mmCIF file of N, CA and C in Angstrom:
data_model
loop_
_atom_site.group_PDB
_atom_site.id
_atom_site.type_symbol
_atom_site.label_atom_id
_atom_site.label_comp_id
_atom_site.label_asym_id
_atom_site.label_seq_id
_atom_site.Cartn_x
_atom_site.Cartn_y
_atom_site.Cartn_z
ATOM 1 N N MET A 34 -55.990 -21.762 30.031
ATOM 2 C CA MET A 34 -55.106 -22.234 31.223
ATOM 3 C C MET A 34 -53.805 -23.352 30.684
ATOM 4 N N ASP A 35 -52.651 -22.817 31.212
ATOM 5 C CA ASP A 35 -51.470 -23.583 30.422
ATOM 6 C C ASP A 35 -51.393 -24.893 31.326
ATOM 7 N N ILE A 36 -51.747 -26.038 30.753
ATOM 8 C CA ILE A 36 -51.794 -27.350 31.840
ATOM 9 C C ILE A 36 -50.069 -27.569 32.001
ATOM 10 N N LYS A 37 -49.399 -27.544 31.065
ATOM 11 C CA LYS A 37 -48.020 -28.094 31.250
ATOM 12 C C LYS A 37 -47.093 -26.856 32.369
ATOM 13 N N ALA A 38 -47.698 -25.841 32.342
ATOM 14 C CA ALA A 38 -47.299 -24.874 33.239
ATOM 15 C C ALA A 38 -48.090 -25.210 34.680
ATOM 16 N N LYS A 39 -49.055 -25.467 34.490
ATOM 17 C CA LYS A 39 -49.597 -25.818 35.957
ATOM 18 C C LYS A 39 -48.937 -27.611 36.583
ATOM 19 N N ILE A 40 -48.780 -28.272 35.751
ATOM 20 C CA ILE A 40 -47.781 -29.320 35.958
ATOM 21 C C ILE A 40 -46.645 -29.280 36.772
ATOM 22 N N GLU A 41 -45.711 -28.266 35.863
ATOM 23 C CA GLU A 41 -44.606 -27.563 36.560
ATOM 24 C C GLU A 41 -44.825 -27.114 38.119
ATOM 25 N N GLU A 42 -45.633 -26.176 38.181
ATOM 26 C CA GLU A 42 -46.007 -25.617 39.270
ATOM 27 C C GLU A 42 -46.104 -26.735 40.658
ATOM 28 N N VAL A 43 -46.995 -27.842 40.401
ATOM 29 C CA VAL A 43 -47.360 -28.752 41.196
ATOM 30 C C VAL A 43 -46.076 -29.599 41.157
ATOM 31 N N VAL A 44 -45.378 -29.837 40.468
ATOM 32 C CA VAL A 44 -43.917 -30.837 40.521
ATOM 33 C C VAL A 44 -43.128 -29.992 41.272
ATOM 34 N N ASN A 45 -42.863 -28.873 41.220
ATOM 35 C CA ASN A 45 -41.961 -28.005 42.203
ATOM 36 C C ASN A 45 -42.841 -27.594 43.904
ATOM 37 N N LYS A 46 -43.916 -27.887 43.878
ATOM 38 C CA LYS A 46 -44.495 -27.914 45.046
ATOM 39 C C LYS A 46 -44.244 -29.217 45.752
ATOM 40 N N VAL A 47 -43.994 -30.322 45.063
ATOM 41 C CA VAL A 47 -44.111 -32.187 45.770
ATOM 42 C C VAL A 47 -42.908 -31.635 45.968
ATOM 43 N N LYS A 48 -42.142 -31.467 45.099
ATOM 44 C CA LYS A 48 -40.527 -31.159 45.601
ATOM 45 C C LYS A 48 -39.746 -30.451 46.673
ATOM 46 N N SER A 49 -40.610 -29.522 47.108
ATOM 47 C CA SER A 49 -40.022 -28.584 47.964
ATOM 48 C C SER A 49 -40.870 -28.631 49.357
ATOM 49 N N ASP A 50 -42.356 -29.397 49.232
ATOM 50 C CA ASP A 50 -43.124 -28.980 50.114
ATOM 51 C C ASP A 50 -43.405 -30.381 51.030
ATOM 52 N N GLU A 51 -42.866 -30.978 51.820
ATOM 53 C CA GLU A 51 -42.904 -32.560 52.083
ATOM 54 C C GLU A 51 -44.335 -32.559 52.430
ATOM 55 N N GLY A 52 -45.286 -31.625 53.331
ATOM 56 C CA GLY A 52 -46.510 -31.739 53.494
ATOM 57 C C GLY A 52 -47.450 -31.554 52.430
ATOM 58 N N PHE A 53 -47.183 -30.823 51.181
ATOM 59 C CA PHE A 53 -47.861 -31.171 49.850
ATOM 60 C C PHE A 53 -47.522 -32.546 49.602
ATOM 61 N N ALA A 54 -46.233 -32.713 49.493
ATOM 62 C CA ALA A 54 -46.063 -34.003 48.463
ATOM 63 C C ALA A 54 -47.108 -35.461 49.472
ATOM 64 N N ASP A 55 -47.268 -34.996 51.020
ATOM 65 C CA ASP A 55 -48.092 -36.278 51.413
ATOM 66 C C ASP A 55 -49.357 -35.961 50.936
ATOM 67 N N LYS A 56 -49.626 -34.831 51.125
ATOM 68 C CA LYS A 56 -51.146 -34.628 50.351
ATOM 69 C C LYS A 56 -51.305 -35.190 48.942
ATOM 70 N N PHE A 57 -50.544 -34.835 48.253
ATOM 71 C CA PHE A 57 -50.236 -35.283 46.841
ATOM 72 C C PHE A 57 -50.927 -36.378 46.886
ATOM 73 N N LYS A 58 -49.978 -37.499 47.932
ATOM 74 C CA LYS A 58 -49.524 -38.828 47.754
ATOM 75 C C LYS A 58 -51.164 -39.499 48.116
ATOM 76 N N SER A 59 -51.702 -39.105 49.327
ATOM 77 C CA SER A 59 -53.018 -39.290 49.674
ATOM 78 C C SER A 59 -54.190 -38.825 49.113
ATOM 79 N N GLU A 60 -54.164 -37.586 48.496
ATOM 80 C CA GLU A 60 -55.418 -37.046 47.917
ATOM 81 C C GLU A 60 -55.067 -36.252 46.807
ATOM 82 N N PRO A 61 -54.220 -36.433 45.698
ATOM 83 C CA PRO A 61 -53.989 -35.912 44.552
ATOM 84 C C PRO A 61 -54.928 -34.753 44.251
ATOM 85 N N VAL A 62 -56.646 -35.549 43.900
ATOM 86 C CA VAL A 62 -57.332 -34.344 43.235
ATOM 87 C C VAL A 62 -57.106 -33.195 44.204
ATOM 88 N N LYS A 63 -57.437 -33.270 45.461
ATOM 89 C CA LYS A 63 -57.510 -32.162 46.289
ATOM 90 C C LYS A 63 -56.305 -31.351 46.118
ATOM 91 N N ALA A 64 -55.402 -32.033 46.063
ATOM 92 C CA ALA A 64 -53.777 -31.150 46.492
ATOM 93 C C ALA A 64 -53.600 -30.394 44.892
ATOM 94 N N ILE A 65 -54.026 -30.925 44.067
ATOM 95 C CA ILE A 65 -53.885 -30.393 42.738
ATOM 96 C C ILE A 65 -54.868 -28.908 42.481
ATOM 97 N N GLU A 66 -56.064 -29.018 43.147
ATOM 98 C CA GLU A 66 -56.939 -28.045 43.038
ATOM 99 C C GLU A 66 -56.787 -27.037 43.953
ATOM 100 N N GLU A 67 -55.981 -27.441 45.341
ATOM 101 C CA GLU A 67 -55.871 -26.381 46.087
ATOM 102 C C GLU A 67 -54.639 -25.503 45.338
ATOM 103 N N VAL A 68 -53.709 -25.999 44.536
ATOM 104 C CA VAL A 68 -52.703 -25.283 43.833
ATOM 105 C C VAL A 68 -53.222 -24.426 42.791
ATOM 106 N N LEU A 69 -53.938 -25.061 42.062
ATOM 107 C CA LEU A 69 -54.442 -24.313 40.765
ATOM 108 C C LEU A 69 -55.784 -23.370 41.171
ATOM 109 N N GLY A 70 -56.271 -23.571 42.330
ATOM 110 C CA GLY A 70 -57.439 -22.712 43.061
ATOM 111 C C GLY A 70 -58.534 -22.804 42.055
ATOM 112 N N VAL A 71 -58.634 -23.799 41.401
ATOM 113 C CA VAL A 71 -60.247 -24.182 40.803
ATOM 114 C C VAL A 71 -60.726 -25.738 40.932
ATOM 115 N N ASP A 72 -61.609 -26.084 40.595
ATOM 116 C CA ASP A 72 -62.468 -27.142 40.725
ATOM 117 C C ASP A 72 -62.519 -27.720 38.840
ATOM 118 N N LEU A 73 -61.847 -28.585 38.516
ATOM 119 C CA LEU A 73 -61.480 -29.233 37.390
ATOM 120 C C LEU A 73 -62.139 -30.158 37.140
ATOM 121 N N PRO A 74 -62.528 -30.647 35.754
ATOM 122 C CA PRO A 74 -63.393 -31.737 35.462
ATOM 123 C C PRO A 74 -62.216 -33.047 35.526
ATOM 124 N N ASP A 75 -62.912 -34.030 36.157
ATOM 125 C CA ASP A 75 -61.829 -35.278 36.454
ATOM 126 C C ASP A 75 -61.088 -35.755 35.308
ATOM 127 N N ASP A 76 -61.384 -35.642 34.226
ATOM 128 C CA ASP A 76 -60.373 -35.967 33.064
ATOM 129 C C ASP A 76 -59.173 -34.981 33.027
ATOM 130 N N VAL A 77 -59.500 -33.871 33.025
ATOM 131 C CA VAL A 77 -58.571 -32.461 33.025
ATOM 132 C C VAL A 77 -57.709 -32.993 34.170
ATOM 133 N N ILE A 78 -58.281 -32.905 35.750
ATOM 134 C CA ILE A 78 -57.080 -33.402 36.834
ATOM 135 C C ILE A 78 -56.708 -34.416 36.732
ATOM 136 N N ASN A 79 -57.209 -35.396 36.394
ATOM 137 C CA ASN A 79 -56.405 -36.953 36.159
ATOM 138 C C ASN A 79 -55.218 -36.948 35.027
ATOM 139 N N ASN A 80 -55.556 -35.784 34.075
ATOM 140 C CA ASN A 80 -54.422 -35.783 33.156
ATOM 141 C C ASN A 80 -53.069 -34.785 33.934
ATOM 142 N N VAL A 81 -53.475 -33.748 34.525
ATOM 143 C CA VAL A 81 -52.601 -33.301 35.327
ATOM 144 C C VAL A 81 -51.880 -34.132 36.447
ATOM 145 N N ILE A 82 -52.359 -35.062 37.122
ATOM 146 C CA ILE A 82 -52.013 -36.036 38.088
ATOM 147 C C ILE A 82 -50.992 -36.844 37.519
ATOM 148 N N ASP A 83 -51.563 -37.224 36.362
ATOM 149 C CA ASP A 83 -50.571 -38.313 35.664
ATOM 150 C C ASP A 83 -49.150 -37.420 35.169
ATOM 151 N N GLY A 84 -49.686 -36.165 34.764
ATOM 152 C CA GLY A 84 -48.061 -35.520 34.221
ATOM 153 C C GLY A 84 -47.293 -35.216 35.390
ATOM 154 N N VAL A 85 -47.614 -34.765 36.664
ATOM 155 C CA VAL A 85 -47.193 -34.633 37.902
ATOM 156 C C VAL A 85 -46.477 -35.886 38.335
ATOM 157 N N LYS A 86 -46.798 -37.271 38.112
ATOM 158 C CA LYS A 86 -46.362 -38.278 38.099
ATOM 159 C C LYS A 86 -45.399 -38.648 37.553
ATOM 160 N N ALA A 87 -45.239 -38.142 36.293
ATOM 161 C CA ALA A 87 -44.335 -38.425 35.333
ATOM 162 C C ALA A 87 -42.931 -37.817 35.490
ATOM 163 N N LYS A 88 -43.099 -36.579 35.920
ATOM 164 C CA LYS A 88 -42.544 -35.500 36.185
ATOM 165 C C LYS A 88 -41.357 -35.485 37.302
ATOM 166 N N VAL A 89 -42.118 -36.290 38.227
ATOM 167 C CA VAL A 89 -41.415 -36.014 39.650
ATOM 168 C C VAL A 89 -40.012 -37.161 39.509
ATOM 169 N N ASP A 90 -39.073 -36.368 39.978
ATOM 170 C CA ASP A 90 -37.815 -37.654 40.073
ATOM 171 C C ASP A 90 -37.860 -38.915 41.310
ATOM 172 N N PHE A 91 -38.513 -39.724 40.309
ATOM 173 C CA PHE A 91 -38.626 -40.755 41.660
ATOM 174 C C PHE A 91 -37.372 -41.335 41.891
ATOM 175 N N ASP A 92 -36.228 -41.272 41.461
ATOM 176 C CA ASP A 92 -34.981 -41.760 42.134
ATOM 177 C C ASP A 92 -34.768 -41.058 43.508
ATOM 178 N N GLY A 93 -35.082 -39.987 43.413
ATOM 179 C CA GLY A 93 -34.690 -39.068 44.647
ATOM 180 C C GLY A 93 -35.920 -39.025 45.547
ATOM 181 N N ILE A 94 -37.053 -39.000 45.004
ATOM 182 C CA ILE A 94 -37.875 -38.580 46.012
ATOM 183 C C ILE A 94 -38.885 -39.757 46.230
ATOM 184 N N ALA A 95 -38.869 -40.907 45.624
ATOM 185 C CA ALA A 95 -39.741 -42.218 45.488
ATOM 186 C C ALA A 95 -39.923 -42.360 47.107
ATOM 187 N N ASP A 96 -38.973 -42.708 47.627
ATOM 188 C CA ASP A 96 -38.677 -43.249 48.828
ATOM 189 C C ASP A 96 -39.368 -42.189 49.989
ATOM 190 N N LYS A 97 -39.409 -41.186 50.049
ATOM 191 C CA LYS A 97 -39.936 -40.379 50.971
ATOM 192 C C LYS A 97 -41.393 -40.318 50.511
ATOM 193 N N LEU A 98 -41.856 -40.325 49.653
ATOM 194 C CA LEU A 98 -43.390 -40.287 49.287
ATOM 195 C C LEU A 98 -44.113 -41.481 49.096
ATOM 196 N N GLY A 99 -43.354 -42.951 49.140
ATOM 197 C CA GLY A 99 -43.579 -43.896 48.829
ATOM 198 C C GLY A 99 -45.121 -44.326 48.194
ATOM 199 N N GLY A 100 -45.282 -44.985 47.261
ATOM 200 C CA GLY A 100 -46.312 -45.700 46.722
ATOM 201 C C GLY A 100 -47.314 -44.515 46.309
ATOM 202 N N LEU A 101 -46.533 -44.029 45.684
ATOM 203 C CA LEU A 101 -47.120 -42.665 44.999
ATOM 204 C C LEU A 101 -47.738 -43.161 43.791
ATOM 205 N N PHE A 102 -47.535 -43.958 43.105
ATOM 206 C CA PHE A 102 -48.589 -44.463 42.284
ATOM 207 C C PHE A 102 -50.052 -45.245 42.711
ATOM 208 N N GLY A 103 -50.403 -44.813 43.922
ATOM 209 C CA GLY A 103 -51.656 -45.510 43.961
ATOM 210 C C GLY A 103 -52.982 -45.255 43.308
ATOM 211 N N ASP A 104 -53.784 -45.702 43.788
ATOM 212 C CA ASP A 104 -55.347 -44.973 42.775
ATOM 213 C C ASP A 104 -55.580 -43.643 43.123
ATOM 214 N N LYS A 105 -55.975 -43.084 42.270
ATOM 215 C CA LYS A 105 -56.032 -41.548 41.896
ATOM 216 C C LYS A 105 -57.670 -41.700 42.721
ATOM 217 N N LYS A 106 -57.958 -40.504 43.265
ATOM 218 C CA LYS A 106 -58.973 -40.533 44.474
ATOM 219 C C LYS A 106 -59.900 -39.632 43.476
#
């Protein structure tokens, strides 16, 4: 699995789908697994979550998402 490509896929979905962005904010593990279609080990899923958070343009989307840096689920 190309983790970088999956991070990009999730980032694009967060930016383009407000409902998914809300789900990512509240339940990032479930949101990531929904996009990937697989259940991943916690260390892998947490790396994907961190990668998505690092790539999201917080200047333009932070207010809409609010509190994105909350605890991982």
